[in-house]
Amino acid sequence: MKKHKVSTTESERITTDAKPVKKARTGDLSLVLLTVILVMFGTVMIFSASYYKSISDVGDPYVYLKRQGMWAITGFIGMWVLSKIDYHIWGRLFKVIPIVCIGLLGLLFTPLGIEAGGAIRWIGFGPITIMPGEIAKLGLIIFVAGYFDKYPRRAFDFWKGVVPVVLLTGIYAGMIMLQPNMSTAFTIVFIAGGMLLVSGAKWSHLGILAGGAGVAGVAFIFTDPDGYRFARFTSFLDPFADTLGSGWQVVQSLLAMGTGGLTGLGLGNSIQKNLYLPEPQNDFILAIIGEELGFFGILGLIIVYMILIWRGCHVAMNAADYMGMMMASGITIMIGIQVVINIAVVTSSFPPTGVILPLVSYGGNALLIFMGAMGILVNISKSAKL
């Protein structure tokens, strides 16, 4: 029987055709799922927490729900877009982004700045408002990741590594303190410290950073001529000492969580949201969750956050390069810090700071920034060695 001889060209063609087609990676879809869960849960709780406040303020019980819904849709679009953009592009802009952030923070002290609640934290461009402090958090993460990716050895050098990060952090924190917004300033300092720790900076250098931040914080608190900052900072030690003054918000929060017990009063049945707890849909939304869904509701929410933080750490540890590792670490640190501080504030374990619960509390700027950060994290996970 005559055997068919395969030519070299034909053999090469068959071998080439037999190669499997490499599919584009979709990234860590658990990050998307967890984000969807938190945003949807937050939207429901915002509606429940703000129902009576909406009626009292504008006569429309759905105003906060409609606004948060629009921001959530915009956030998902932004998250999808950023998940498609190579994160290295942001890292290469590490010299430009700080200039943009400082410029936006500077605009707060111009006629474009909008004052609300005794602070100037927003820039108004017609119907659009921007919160530069929230942008500065992500801007700092990108700067540190891009800077140490370009100069990785500088992470071990005090003057060339730590000082530039501390200097930029100090500028951000100082400008944010002038708003005044102590909570965001402290959050930025914590993010910088966490990223320096991940980068491999020496403990002695981190100690200097911590000491400097502590001195600056104490000076800011005690140099207030009216004593308001000191009273607010120490109110958590005994909030019932001034239940009608500095301790009012924390006391109402504790009453809400205590009333909820293990299983809660039921969705929509909160009492403290009936104009007792100020701005219940914002940084104290966890108190309403505790009142309506009880300890088990809060425990479930914390578990979701823990899984999200774990997945963020997993992406950082398996990132394809140093920039991806640093950027993923910074985003995860930002989320973790805000979750811990918010829970501590609501339970009177930390001074009232105004730090929101990521992806759950009301607020368009913060929601867009966090969802955008999750999009970047998804993009990093596409090239991670998962």
Tab-separated table of C-alpha atoms in Angstrom, residues 103-356:
chain	number	residue	atom	x	y	z
A	103	GLY	CA	-4.957	72.199	40.319
A	104	LEU	CA	-8.408	70.811	41.146
A	105	LEU	CA	-7.779	71.209	44.885
A	106	GLY	CA	-6.687	74.794	44.243
A	107	LEU	CA	-9.941	75.562	42.420
A	108	LEU	CA	-11.810	74.951	45.672
A	109	PHE	CA	-10.545	78.311	46.906
A	110	THR	CA	-11.840	80.173	43.867
A	111	PRO	CA	-15.406	81.253	43.048
A	112	LEU	CA	-15.907	77.749	41.616
A	113	GLY	CA	-15.747	76.282	45.126
A	114	ILE	CA	-19.111	75.314	46.639
A	115	GLU	CA	-19.637	75.634	50.393
A	116	ALA	CA	-21.938	73.199	52.165
A	117	GLY	CA	-22.102	72.257	55.834
A	118	GLY	CA	-19.369	74.733	56.744
A	119	ALA	CA	-16.820	73.209	54.328
A	120	ILE	CA	-15.784	73.814	50.727
A	121	ARG	CA	-15.317	70.353	49.204
A	122	TRP	CA	-16.904	70.629	45.775
A	123	ILE	CA	-16.149	72.442	42.523
A	124	GLY	CA	-19.163	73.480	40.501
A	125	PHE	CA	-19.252	73.545	36.701
A	126	GLY	CA	-22.904	74.345	36.109
A	127	PRO	CA	-24.984	71.303	37.101
A	128	ILE	CA	-21.814	69.172	37.478
A	129	THR	CA	-19.958	69.077	40.787
A	130	ILE	CA	-16.546	67.509	41.368
A	131	MET	CA	-15.001	66.514	44.699
A	132	PRO	CA	-11.221	66.906	44.224
A	133	GLY	CA	-10.439	65.167	47.521
A	134	GLU	CA	-11.830	61.887	46.198
A	135	ILE	CA	-9.885	62.254	42.951
A	136	ALA	CA	-6.701	62.955	44.913
A	137	LYS	CA	-6.910	59.520	46.591
A	138	LEU	CA	-6.776	57.666	43.289
A	139	GLY	CA	-4.290	60.199	41.931
A	140	LEU	CA	-1.908	59.452	44.801
A	141	ILE	CA	-2.178	55.700	44.171
A	142	ILE	CA	-1.322	56.147	40.497
A	143	PHE	CA	1.600	58.464	41.315
A	144	VAL	CA	3.201	56.098	43.834
A	145	ALA	CA	2.713	53.085	41.538
A	146	GLY	CA	4.131	54.877	38.494
A	147	TYR	CA	6.999	56.511	40.391
A	148	PHE	CA	8.281	53.326	42.018
A	149	ASP	CA	7.771	51.357	38.815
A	150	LYS	CA	10.101	53.759	37.029
A	151	TYR	CA	12.534	53.977	39.955
A	152	PRO	CA	12.046	50.731	41.942
A	153	ARG	CA	15.293	51.066	43.918
A	154	ARG	CA	14.193	54.413	45.331
A	155	ALA	CA	11.665	52.710	47.585
A	156	PHE	CA	14.602	51.894	49.894
A	157	ASP	CA	16.032	55.419	49.748
A	158	PHE	CA	14.687	57.998	52.196
A	159	TRP	CA	15.414	61.155	50.219
A	160	LYS	CA	14.678	59.898	46.717
A	161	GLY	CA	11.859	57.503	47.589
A	162	VAL	CA	10.028	58.345	50.787
A	163	VAL	CA	10.398	62.123	50.728
A	164	PRO	CA	8.762	62.687	47.290
A	165	VAL	CA	5.771	60.556	48.342
A	166	VAL	CA	5.529	62.281	51.724
A	167	LEU	CA	5.878	65.706	50.111
A	168	LEU	CA	3.034	65.097	47.658
A	169	THR	CA	0.927	63.510	50.400
A	170	GLY	CA	1.554	66.543	52.594
A	171	ILE	CA	0.484	68.927	49.836
A	172	TYR	CA	-2.718	66.960	49.234
A	173	ALA	CA	-3.478	66.611	52.947
A	174	GLY	CA	-2.696	70.258	53.684
A	175	MET	CA	-4.964	71.572	50.930
A	176	ILE	CA	-7.728	69.183	51.983
A	177	MET	CA	-7.372	70.219	55.643
A	178	LEU	CA	-8.019	73.820	54.592
A	179	GLN	CA	-11.482	72.895	53.244
A	180	PRO	CA	-11.676	71.677	56.097
A	181	ASN	CA	-11.867	67.902	55.578
A	182	MET	CA	-9.776	66.075	58.146
A	183	SER	CA	-11.179	62.643	57.288
A	184	THR	CA	-10.072	62.642	53.652
A	185	ALA	CA	-6.680	64.068	54.635
A	186	PHE	CA	-6.075	61.248	57.122
A	187	THR	CA	-7.252	58.674	54.574
A	188	ILE	CA	-4.707	59.933	52.053
A	189	VAL	CA	-1.946	59.708	54.668
A	190	PHE	CA	-2.959	56.115	55.482
A	191	ILE	CA	-2.973	55.198	51.778
A	192	ALA	CA	0.521	56.651	51.325
A	193	GLY	CA	1.804	54.799	54.382
A	194	GLY	CA	0.291	51.515	53.223
A	195	MET	CA	1.767	51.811	49.755
A	196	LEU	CA	5.203	52.685	51.119
A	197	LEU	CA	4.994	49.599	53.301
A	198	VAL	CA	4.134	47.435	50.271
A	199	SER	CA	6.944	49.004	48.247
A	200	GLY	CA	9.509	47.757	50.770
A	201	ALA	CA	10.356	51.055	52.468
A	202	LYS	CA	12.311	50.743	55.702
A	203	TRP	CA	10.410	50.693	58.975
A	204	SER	CA	12.494	53.594	60.251
A	205	HIS	CA	11.399	55.675	57.274
A	206	LEU	CA	7.761	54.752	57.861
A	207	GLY	CA	8.185	55.731	61.508
A	208	ILE	CA	9.314	59.192	60.443
A	209	LEU	CA	6.254	59.471	58.181
A	210	ALA	CA	3.938	58.379	60.984
A	211	GLY	CA	5.544	60.798	63.432
A	212	GLY	CA	5.292	63.710	61.035
A	213	ALA	CA	1.663	62.940	60.242
A	214	GLY	CA	0.878	62.652	63.957
A	215	VAL	CA	2.490	66.001	64.781
A	216	ALA	CA	0.668	67.707	61.913
A	217	GLY	CA	-2.645	66.174	62.967
A	218	VAL	CA	-2.252	67.185	66.611
A	219	ALA	CA	-1.239	70.700	65.602
A	220	PHE	CA	-4.293	71.013	63.363
A	221	ILE	CA	-6.644	69.805	66.107
A	222	PHE	CA	-5.256	71.922	68.945
A	223	THR	CA	-4.720	75.164	66.995
A	224	ASP	CA	-8.447	75.652	66.489
A	225	PRO	CA	-9.304	78.876	68.362
A	226	ASP	CA	-12.918	77.792	68.948
A	227	GLY	CA	-12.006	74.324	70.195
A	228	TYR	CA	-14.481	72.717	67.778
A	229	ARG	CA	-11.944	70.324	66.243
A	230	PHE	CA	-10.762	69.094	69.639
A	231	ALA	CA	-14.325	68.576	70.877
A	232	ARG	CA	-15.250	66.682	67.721
A	233	PHE	CA	-12.083	64.586	67.801
A	234	THR	CA	-12.577	63.520	71.429
A	235	SER	CA	-16.377	63.167	71.369
A	236	PHE	CA	-16.155	59.429	70.629
A	237	LEU	CA	-14.564	58.777	74.040
A	238	ASP	CA	-17.835	59.616	75.771
A	239	PRO	CA	-20.505	60.660	73.236
A	240	PHE	CA	-23.193	60.656	75.949
A	241	ALA	CA	-21.405	63.495	77.752
A	242	ASP	CA	-22.822	65.922	75.180
A	243	THR	CA	-25.771	64.139	73.622
A	244	LEU	CA	-27.249	67.334	72.166
A	245	GLY	CA	-23.955	68.669	70.850
A	246	SER	CA	-20.789	66.984	69.600
A	247	GLY	CA	-22.027	63.513	70.555
A	248	TRP	CA	-25.453	63.740	68.910
A	249	GLN	CA	-24.667	61.896	65.674
A	250	VAL	CA	-22.724	59.082	67.346
A	251	VAL	CA	-25.390	58.648	70.038
A	252	GLN	CA	-28.128	58.334	67.419
A	253	SER	CA	-25.952	55.825	65.572
A	254	LEU	CA	-25.484	53.694	68.683
A	255	LEU	CA	-29.214	53.838	69.430
A	256	ALA	CA	-29.977	52.668	65.902
A	257	MET	CA	-27.582	49.726	66.036
A	258	GLY	CA	-28.662	48.774	69.545
A	259	THR	CA	-32.317	48.812	68.522
A	260	GLY	CA	-31.614	46.521	65.572
A	261	GLY	CA	-30.288	43.690	67.713
A	262	LEU	CA	-29.446	40.448	65.936
A	263	THR	CA	-32.061	40.414	63.169
A	264	GLY	CA	-33.125	44.071	62.855
A	265	LEU	CA	-36.490	45.787	62.684
A	266	GLY	CA	-36.964	44.913	59.032
A	267	LEU	CA	-36.125	46.742	55.802
A	268	GLY	CA	-37.646	50.224	55.835
A	269	ASN	CA	-38.575	50.156	59.526
A	270	SER	CA	-35.753	52.284	60.943
A	271	ILE	CA	-36.749	54.857	63.552
A	272	GLN	CA	-33.518	56.863	63.717
A	273	LYS	CA	-33.716	57.772	60.024
A	274	ASN	CA	-36.854	59.810	60.784
A	275	LEU	CA	-34.806	63.012	61.042
A	276	TYR	CA	-32.993	61.872	64.220
A	277	LEU	CA	-29.725	60.713	62.650
A	278	PRO	CA	-28.292	63.517	60.441
A	279	GLU	CA	-27.546	62.526	56.825
A	280	PRO	CA	-28.329	58.828	57.409
A	281	GLN	CA	-27.682	57.946	53.756
A	282	ASN	CA	-24.052	59.098	53.874
A	283	ASP	CA	-21.251	58.051	56.225
A	284	PHE	CA	-23.644	56.718	58.912
A	285	ILE	CA	-25.616	54.444	56.606
A	286	LEU	CA	-24.160	51.435	58.445
A	287	ALA	CA	-26.191	52.451	61.503
A	288	ILE	CA	-29.408	52.222	59.464
A	289	ILE	CA	-28.292	48.862	58.070
A	290	GLY	CA	-27.759	47.659	61.629
A	291	GLU	CA	-31.133	48.965	62.756
A	292	GLU	CA	-33.093	47.459	59.871
A	293	LEU	CA	-31.115	44.273	59.158
A	294	GLY	CA	-29.483	43.739	62.527
A	295	PHE	CA	-26.122	42.246	63.434
A	296	PHE	CA	-26.497	39.539	60.799
A	297	GLY	CA	-27.030	42.144	58.087
A	298	ILE	CA	-23.853	43.975	59.060
A	299	LEU	CA	-21.960	40.687	59.327
A	300	GLY	CA	-23.023	39.730	55.804
A	301	LEU	CA	-21.883	43.121	54.488
A	302	ILE	CA	-18.508	42.808	56.237
A	303	ILE	CA	-18.044	39.328	54.733
A	304	VAL	CA	-18.618	40.747	51.239
A	305	TYR	CA	-16.030	43.450	51.918
A	306	MET	CA	-13.560	40.876	53.242
A	307	ILE	CA	-13.936	38.796	50.086
A	308	LEU	CA	-13.471	41.920	47.947
A	309	ILE	CA	-10.316	42.891	49.847
A	310	TRP	CA	-9.030	39.312	49.609
A	311	ARG	CA	-9.549	39.297	45.841
A	312	GLY	CA	-7.783	42.657	45.589
A	313	CYS	CA	-4.815	41.272	47.547
A	314	HIS	CA	-4.849	38.192	45.313
A	315	VAL	CA	-4.674	40.353	42.186
A	316	ALA	CA	-1.839	42.423	43.692
A	317	MET	CA	0.216	39.369	44.687
A	318	ASN	CA	-0.194	37.794	41.243
A	319	ALA	CA	0.173	40.939	39.146
A	320	ALA	CA	2.233	40.640	35.978
A	321	ASP	CA	4.603	43.465	36.934
A	322	TYR	CA	5.602	45.866	39.685
A	323	MET	CA	3.298	48.651	38.545
A	324	GLY	CA	0.292	46.349	38.597
A	325	MET	CA	1.206	45.094	42.042
A	326	MET	CA	1.546	48.596	43.479
A	327	MET	CA	-1.595	49.942	41.824
A	328	ALA	CA	-3.723	46.976	42.897
A	329	SER	CA	-2.302	47.234	46.418
A	330	GLY	CA	-3.139	50.940	46.602
A	331	ILE	CA	-6.727	50.424	45.463
A	332	THR	CA	-7.216	47.564	47.926
A	333	ILE	CA	-5.670	49.609	50.748
A	334	MET	CA	-7.984	52.532	49.957
A	335	ILE	CA	-11.070	50.310	50.166
A	336	GLY	CA	-9.900	48.508	53.298
A	337	ILE	CA	-8.977	51.694	55.162
A	338	GLN	CA	-12.323	53.337	54.474
A	339	VAL	CA	-14.304	50.254	55.502
A	340	VAL	CA	-12.412	49.960	58.803
A	341	ILE	CA	-12.624	53.686	59.614
A	342	ASN	CA	-16.323	53.904	58.741
A	343	ILE	CA	-17.221	50.937	60.945
A	344	ALA	CA	-15.086	52.342	63.761
A	345	VAL	CA	-16.781	55.752	63.545
A	346	VAL	CA	-20.314	54.338	63.488
A	347	THR	CA	-19.568	52.169	66.547
A	348	SER	CA	-17.907	55.085	68.420
A	349	SER	CA	-14.486	53.439	68.287
A	350	PHE	CA	-12.924	56.299	66.319
A	351	PRO	CA	-13.502	60.071	66.115
A	352	PRO	CA	-16.260	61.142	63.674
A	353	THR	CA	-14.487	61.729	60.383
A	354	GLY	CA	-17.010	61.718	57.537
A	355	VAL	CA	-15.411	58.730	55.756
A	356	ILE	CA	-18.042	56.990	53.627
